[in-house]
Amino acid sequence: MTSQPELADLIPTHPAPPVLHADDIQVRWVMPEIFHDIPVQETDDDEAVRLLGELVEKALPGAGEEAQAALGVTCALGVDDLLAAGAEYAGLCVAAIDDTPCTATVFATLMDSPDAADVRDAVEAIVANLHDLGDGEVTRIELPCGSAVSYVGSRDDKLIGELTDTGQNLTFPTWFIRVYVPLPNGTSLMMEMSTPTMAGWDAFSTMFGNTVSSIRLFLADGTPLITSAATA
């Protein structure tokens, strides 16, 4: 039998993100200290601006006003895309890796699972749906919290002209890892890490692996939940 550590055993390097509630199931995880929370769920505009200002100062300490302002605008514009993707939590990392400036974004959302009888069938349905896309690497994985599916791929993203030197919109590749964790109530947790800077891929993917490995599920009464397809 798999032994699940208590959440308290996972010492967070900064306050853990808010708990996500999928009906009667609570979803928790721990983010690395180097990631800073993006206020995607803040509804007060003034407070959102203040929180974005704090994010920029933490992500680029000591940087010039121009660099901080550019990051702030980029984050603000990215909030709409994150909300469109259903993000209930998002975090940003800015780091120099081998002297190369790199960024990564992590977000988490809850979505409906494919119509399936149990977690095992939901895993297989997610695998089949992702294979149909035909443009990424799909793998069944087992996390401490239970069965999941990873999807590694790339996509083209766009930077608006206001943020480029030429004034023209710029299309650039972004690499990502998504992890889908189907829950036994017909909902799935989806968490994604993406980066437009391939130099940081190894470091970011390692941090993301640690993050998804920290995911813990609890019933409403606080009872730990493990959703393994092997025992479903």
GROMACS .gro file of C-alpha atoms in nm:
model
  232
    1MET     CA    1   0.000   0.000   0.000
    2THR     CA    2   0.128   0.345  -0.090
    3SER     CA    3   0.202   0.560   0.214
    4GLN     CA    4   0.090   0.921   0.170
    5PRO     CA    5   0.277   1.180   0.378
    6GLU     CA    6   0.077   1.442   0.560
    7LEU     CA    7   0.068   1.781   0.389
    8ALA     CA    8   0.249   1.924   0.691
    9ASP     CA    9   0.547   1.706   0.599
   10LEU     CA   10   0.587   1.904   0.276
   11ILE     CA   11   0.749   2.219   0.409
   12PRO     CA   12   0.646   2.500   0.172
   13THR     CA   13   0.909   2.758   0.084
   14HIS     CA   14   0.636   3.021   0.080
   15PRO     CA   15   0.264   3.010   0.161
   16ALA     CA   16   0.093   2.739  -0.040
   17PRO     CA   17  -0.157   2.856  -0.303
   18PRO     CA   18  -0.524   2.861  -0.217
   19VAL     CA   19  -0.700   2.528  -0.189
   20LEU     CA   20  -0.899   2.436  -0.498
   21HIS     CA   21  -1.236   2.277  -0.427
   22ALA     CA   22  -1.383   2.020  -0.665
   23ASP     CA   23  -1.713   1.970  -0.487
   24ASP     CA   24  -1.626   1.740  -0.196
   25ILE     CA   25  -1.254   1.709  -0.281
   26GLN     CA   26  -0.983   1.958  -0.180
   27VAL     CA   27  -0.670   1.991  -0.394
   28ARG     CA   28  -0.347   2.124  -0.241
   29TRP     CA   29   0.012   2.153  -0.359
   30VAL     CA   30   0.336   2.340  -0.284
   31MET     CA   31   0.499   2.590  -0.520
   32PRO     CA   32   0.876   2.658  -0.531
   33GLU     CA   33   0.980   2.988  -0.375
   34ILE     CA   34   1.107   3.114  -0.710
   35PHE     CA   35   0.750   3.124  -0.845
   36HIS     CA   36   0.538   3.429  -0.759
   37ASP     CA   37   0.158   3.427  -0.752
   38ILE     CA   38  -0.025   3.599  -1.037
   39PRO     CA   39  -0.352   3.756  -0.910
   40VAL     CA   40  -0.578   3.583  -1.162
   41GLN     CA   41  -0.872   3.564  -0.922
   42GLU     CA   42  -0.853   3.921  -0.790
   43THR     CA   43  -1.170   4.107  -0.889
   44ASP     CA   44  -1.076   4.451  -0.752
   45ASP     CA   45  -0.877   4.633  -1.021
   46ASP     CA   46  -0.680   4.851  -0.780
   47GLU     CA   47  -0.581   4.552  -0.568
   48ALA     CA   48  -0.485   4.356  -0.880
   49VAL     CA   49  -0.255   4.641  -0.988
   50ARG     CA   50  -0.100   4.652  -0.642
   51LEU     CA   51  -0.043   4.276  -0.639
   52LEU     CA   52   0.109   4.285  -0.987
   53GLY     CA   53   0.344   4.557  -0.867
   54GLU     CA   54   0.453   4.334  -0.578
   55LEU     CA   55   0.501   4.043  -0.817
   56VAL     CA   56   0.725   4.248  -1.047
   57GLU     CA   57   0.937   4.371  -0.756
   58LYS     CA   58   0.983   4.016  -0.627
   59ALA     CA   59   1.050   3.868  -0.972
   60LEU     CA   60   1.293   4.143  -1.083
   61PRO     CA   61   1.449   4.284  -0.765
   62GLY     CA   62   1.685   4.568  -0.843
   63ALA     CA   63   1.593   4.581  -1.210
   64GLY     CA   64   1.531   4.914  -1.380
   65GLU     CA   65   1.187   5.070  -1.405
   66GLU     CA   66   1.167   4.994  -1.777
   67ALA     CA   67   1.225   4.621  -1.730
   68GLN     CA   68   0.983   4.605  -1.438
   69ALA     CA   69   0.718   4.798  -1.629
   70ALA     CA   70   0.752   4.567  -1.930
   71LEU     CA   71   0.710   4.261  -1.709
   72GLY     CA   72   0.410   4.418  -1.537
   73VAL     CA   73   0.239   4.489  -1.868
   74THR     CA   74   0.315   4.138  -1.994
   75CYS     CA   75   0.168   3.985  -1.678
   76ALA     CA   76  -0.140   4.205  -1.692
   77LEU     CA   77  -0.204   4.114  -2.055
   78GLY     CA   78  -0.147   3.746  -1.978
   79VAL     CA   79  -0.415   3.739  -1.708
   80ASP     CA   80  -0.692   3.739  -1.971
   81ASP     CA   81  -0.538   3.438  -2.144
   82LEU     CA   82  -0.502   3.256  -1.812
   83LEU     CA   83  -0.864   3.327  -1.722
   84ALA     CA   84  -0.974   3.210  -2.067
   85ALA     CA   85  -0.792   2.884  -1.994
   86GLY     CA   86  -0.987   2.854  -1.669
   87ALA     CA   87  -0.693   2.925  -1.438
   88GLU     CA   88  -0.784   2.926  -1.069
   89TYR     CA   89  -0.420   2.963  -0.967
   90ALA     CA   90  -0.116   3.091  -1.160
   91GLY     CA   91   0.246   3.164  -1.078
   92LEU     CA   92   0.539   3.323  -1.264
   93CYS     CA   93   0.911   3.258  -1.243
   94VAL     CA   94   1.188   3.482  -1.382
   95ALA     CA   95   1.541   3.346  -1.353
   96ALA     CA   96   1.884   3.363  -1.514
   97ILE     CA   97   1.986   3.012  -1.618
   98ASP     CA   98   2.341   2.980  -1.752
   99ASP     CA   99   2.335   3.362  -1.779
  100THR     CA  100   2.026   3.346  -2.003
  101PRO     CA  101   1.712   3.528  -1.885
  102CYS     CA  102   1.429   3.272  -1.866
  103THR     CA  103   1.064   3.280  -1.766
  104ALA     CA  104   0.804   3.015  -1.690
  105THR     CA  105   0.437   3.020  -1.596
  106VAL     CA  106   0.245   2.757  -1.401
  107PHE     CA  107  -0.132   2.751  -1.379
  108ALA     CA  108  -0.393   2.513  -1.241
  109THR     CA  109  -0.757   2.463  -1.333
  110LEU     CA  110  -1.040   2.223  -1.262
  111MET     CA  111  -1.229   2.082  -1.560
  112ASP     CA  112  -1.484   1.815  -1.638
  113SER     CA  113  -1.334   1.470  -1.684
  114PRO     CA  114  -1.424   1.264  -1.991
  115ASP     CA  115  -1.739   1.057  -1.941
  116ALA     CA  116  -1.596   0.754  -1.763
  117ALA     CA  117  -1.698   0.496  -1.502
  118ASP     CA  118  -1.395   0.545  -1.277
  119VAL     CA  119  -1.047   0.697  -1.254
  120ARG     CA  120  -0.892   0.419  -1.463
  121ASP     CA  121  -1.133   0.481  -1.750
  122ALA     CA  122  -1.089   0.857  -1.718
  123VAL     CA  123  -0.712   0.817  -1.751
  124GLU     CA  124  -0.755   0.606  -2.065
  125ALA     CA  125  -1.001   0.857  -2.213
  126ILE     CA  126  -0.766   1.149  -2.148
  127VAL     CA  127  -0.479   0.953  -2.307
  128ALA     CA  128  -0.692   0.879  -2.613
  129ASN     CA  129  -0.806   1.242  -2.647
  130LEU     CA  130  -0.449   1.371  -2.624
  131HIS     CA  131  -0.322   1.113  -2.874
  132ASP     CA  132  -0.588   1.239  -3.117
  133LEU     CA  133  -0.422   1.580  -3.109
  134GLY     CA  134  -0.116   1.408  -3.259
  135ASP     CA  135   0.135   1.678  -3.168
  136GLY     CA  136   0.277   1.592  -2.827
  137GLU     CA  137   0.417   1.320  -2.604
  138VAL     CA  138   0.151   1.149  -2.390
  139THR     CA  139   0.246   0.937  -2.086
  140ARG     CA  140   0.050   0.765  -1.809
  141ILE     CA  141   0.213   0.845  -1.474
  142GLU     CA  142   0.160   0.767  -1.107
  143LEU     CA  143   0.186   1.057  -0.862
  144PRO     CA  144   0.173   1.026  -0.482
  145CYS     CA  145  -0.187   1.155  -0.506
  146GLY     CA  146  -0.286   0.898  -0.768
  147SER     CA  147  -0.299   0.826  -1.139
  148ALA     CA  148  -0.238   1.103  -1.391
  149VAL     CA  149  -0.147   1.177  -1.751
  150SER     CA  150   0.135   1.400  -1.871
  151TYR     CA  151   0.136   1.579  -2.204
  152VAL     CA  152   0.451   1.747  -2.337
  153GLY     CA  153   0.433   1.966  -2.645
  154SER     CA  154   0.473   2.311  -2.795
  155ARG     CA  155   0.253   2.584  -2.938
  156ASP     CA  156   0.286   2.924  -3.101
  157ASP     CA  157   0.212   3.223  -2.877
  158LYS     CA  158   0.193   3.589  -2.974
  159LEU     CA  159   0.350   3.903  -2.828
  160ILE     CA  160   0.156   4.218  -2.917
  161GLY     CA  161   0.333   4.494  -3.108
  162GLU     CA  162   0.327   4.736  -2.813
  163LEU     CA  163   0.584   4.512  -2.642
  164THR     CA  164   0.820   4.454  -2.936
  165ASP     CA  165   1.102   4.669  -3.070
  166THR     CA  166   0.952   4.674  -3.421
  167GLY     CA  167   0.598   4.753  -3.315
  168GLN     CA  168   0.478   4.442  -3.496
  169ASN     CA  169   0.311   4.141  -3.339
  170LEU     CA  170   0.564   3.865  -3.276
  171THR     CA  171   0.485   3.493  -3.289
  172PHE     CA  172   0.715   3.268  -3.088
  173PRO     CA  173   0.723   2.901  -2.978
  174THR     CA  174   0.628   2.806  -2.622
  175TRP     CA  175   0.705   2.465  -2.476
  176PHE     CA  176   0.479   2.316  -2.210
  177ILE     CA  177   0.405   2.022  -1.984
  178ARG     CA  178   0.049   1.954  -1.874
  179VAL     CA  179  -0.049   1.705  -1.608
  180TYR     CA  180  -0.407   1.583  -1.580
  181VAL     CA  181  -0.523   1.425  -1.251
  182PRO     CA  182  -0.873   1.275  -1.284
  183LEU     CA  183  -1.073   1.276  -0.961
  184PRO     CA  184  -1.341   1.023  -0.866
  185ASN     CA  185  -1.619   1.285  -0.883
  186GLY     CA  186  -1.607   1.351  -1.258
  187THR     CA  187  -1.362   1.642  -1.233
  188SER     CA  188  -0.996   1.660  -1.335
  189LEU     CA  189  -0.720   1.884  -1.208
  190MET     CA  190  -0.506   2.015  -1.494
  191MET     CA  191  -0.177   2.187  -1.416
  192GLU     CA  192   0.051   2.334  -1.683
  193MET     CA  193   0.406   2.469  -1.688
  194SER     CA  194   0.506   2.665  -1.997
  195THR     CA  195   0.815   2.856  -2.102
  196PRO     CA  196   0.916   3.048  -2.416
  197THR     CA  197   1.284   3.015  -2.318
  198MET     CA  198   1.415   2.668  -2.401
  199ALA     CA  199   1.737   2.735  -2.208
  200GLY     CA  200   1.536   2.703  -1.888
  201TRP     CA  201   1.347   2.388  -1.988
  202ASP     CA  202   1.547   2.140  -1.780
  203ALA     CA  203   1.533   2.353  -1.465
  204PHE     CA  204   1.167   2.445  -1.504
  205SER     CA  205   1.053   2.093  -1.589
  206THR     CA  206   1.238   1.961  -1.281
  207MET     CA  207   1.068   2.220  -1.059
  208PHE     CA  208   0.733   2.138  -1.218
  209GLY     CA  209   0.790   1.767  -1.154
  210ASN     CA  210   0.843   1.848  -0.787
  211THR     CA  211   0.529   2.063  -0.785
  212VAL     CA  212   0.297   1.799  -0.930
  213SER     CA  213   0.454   1.539  -0.700
  214SER     CA  214   0.346   1.758  -0.407
  215ILE     CA  215  -0.023   1.750  -0.509
  216ARG     CA  216  -0.238   1.611  -0.230
  217LEU     CA  217  -0.609   1.533  -0.235
  218PHE     CA  218  -0.841   1.541   0.067
  219LEU     CA  219  -1.207   1.469   0.125
  220ALA     CA  220  -1.420   1.739   0.286
  221ASP     CA  221  -1.359   1.592   0.631
  222GLY     CA  222  -0.981   1.610   0.582
  223THR     CA  223  -0.930   1.243   0.500
  224PRO     CA  224  -0.641   1.195   0.252
  225LEU     CA  225  -0.745   1.058  -0.088
  226ILE     CA  226  -0.532   0.860  -0.333
  227THR     CA  227  -0.688   0.800  -0.676
  228SER     CA  228  -0.481   0.515  -0.820
  229ALA     CA  229  -0.609   0.347  -1.137
  230ALA     CA  230  -0.429   0.032  -1.022
  231THR     CA  231  -0.669  -0.003  -0.729
  232ALA     CA  232  -0.976   0.159  -0.886
   0.00000   0.00000   0.00000
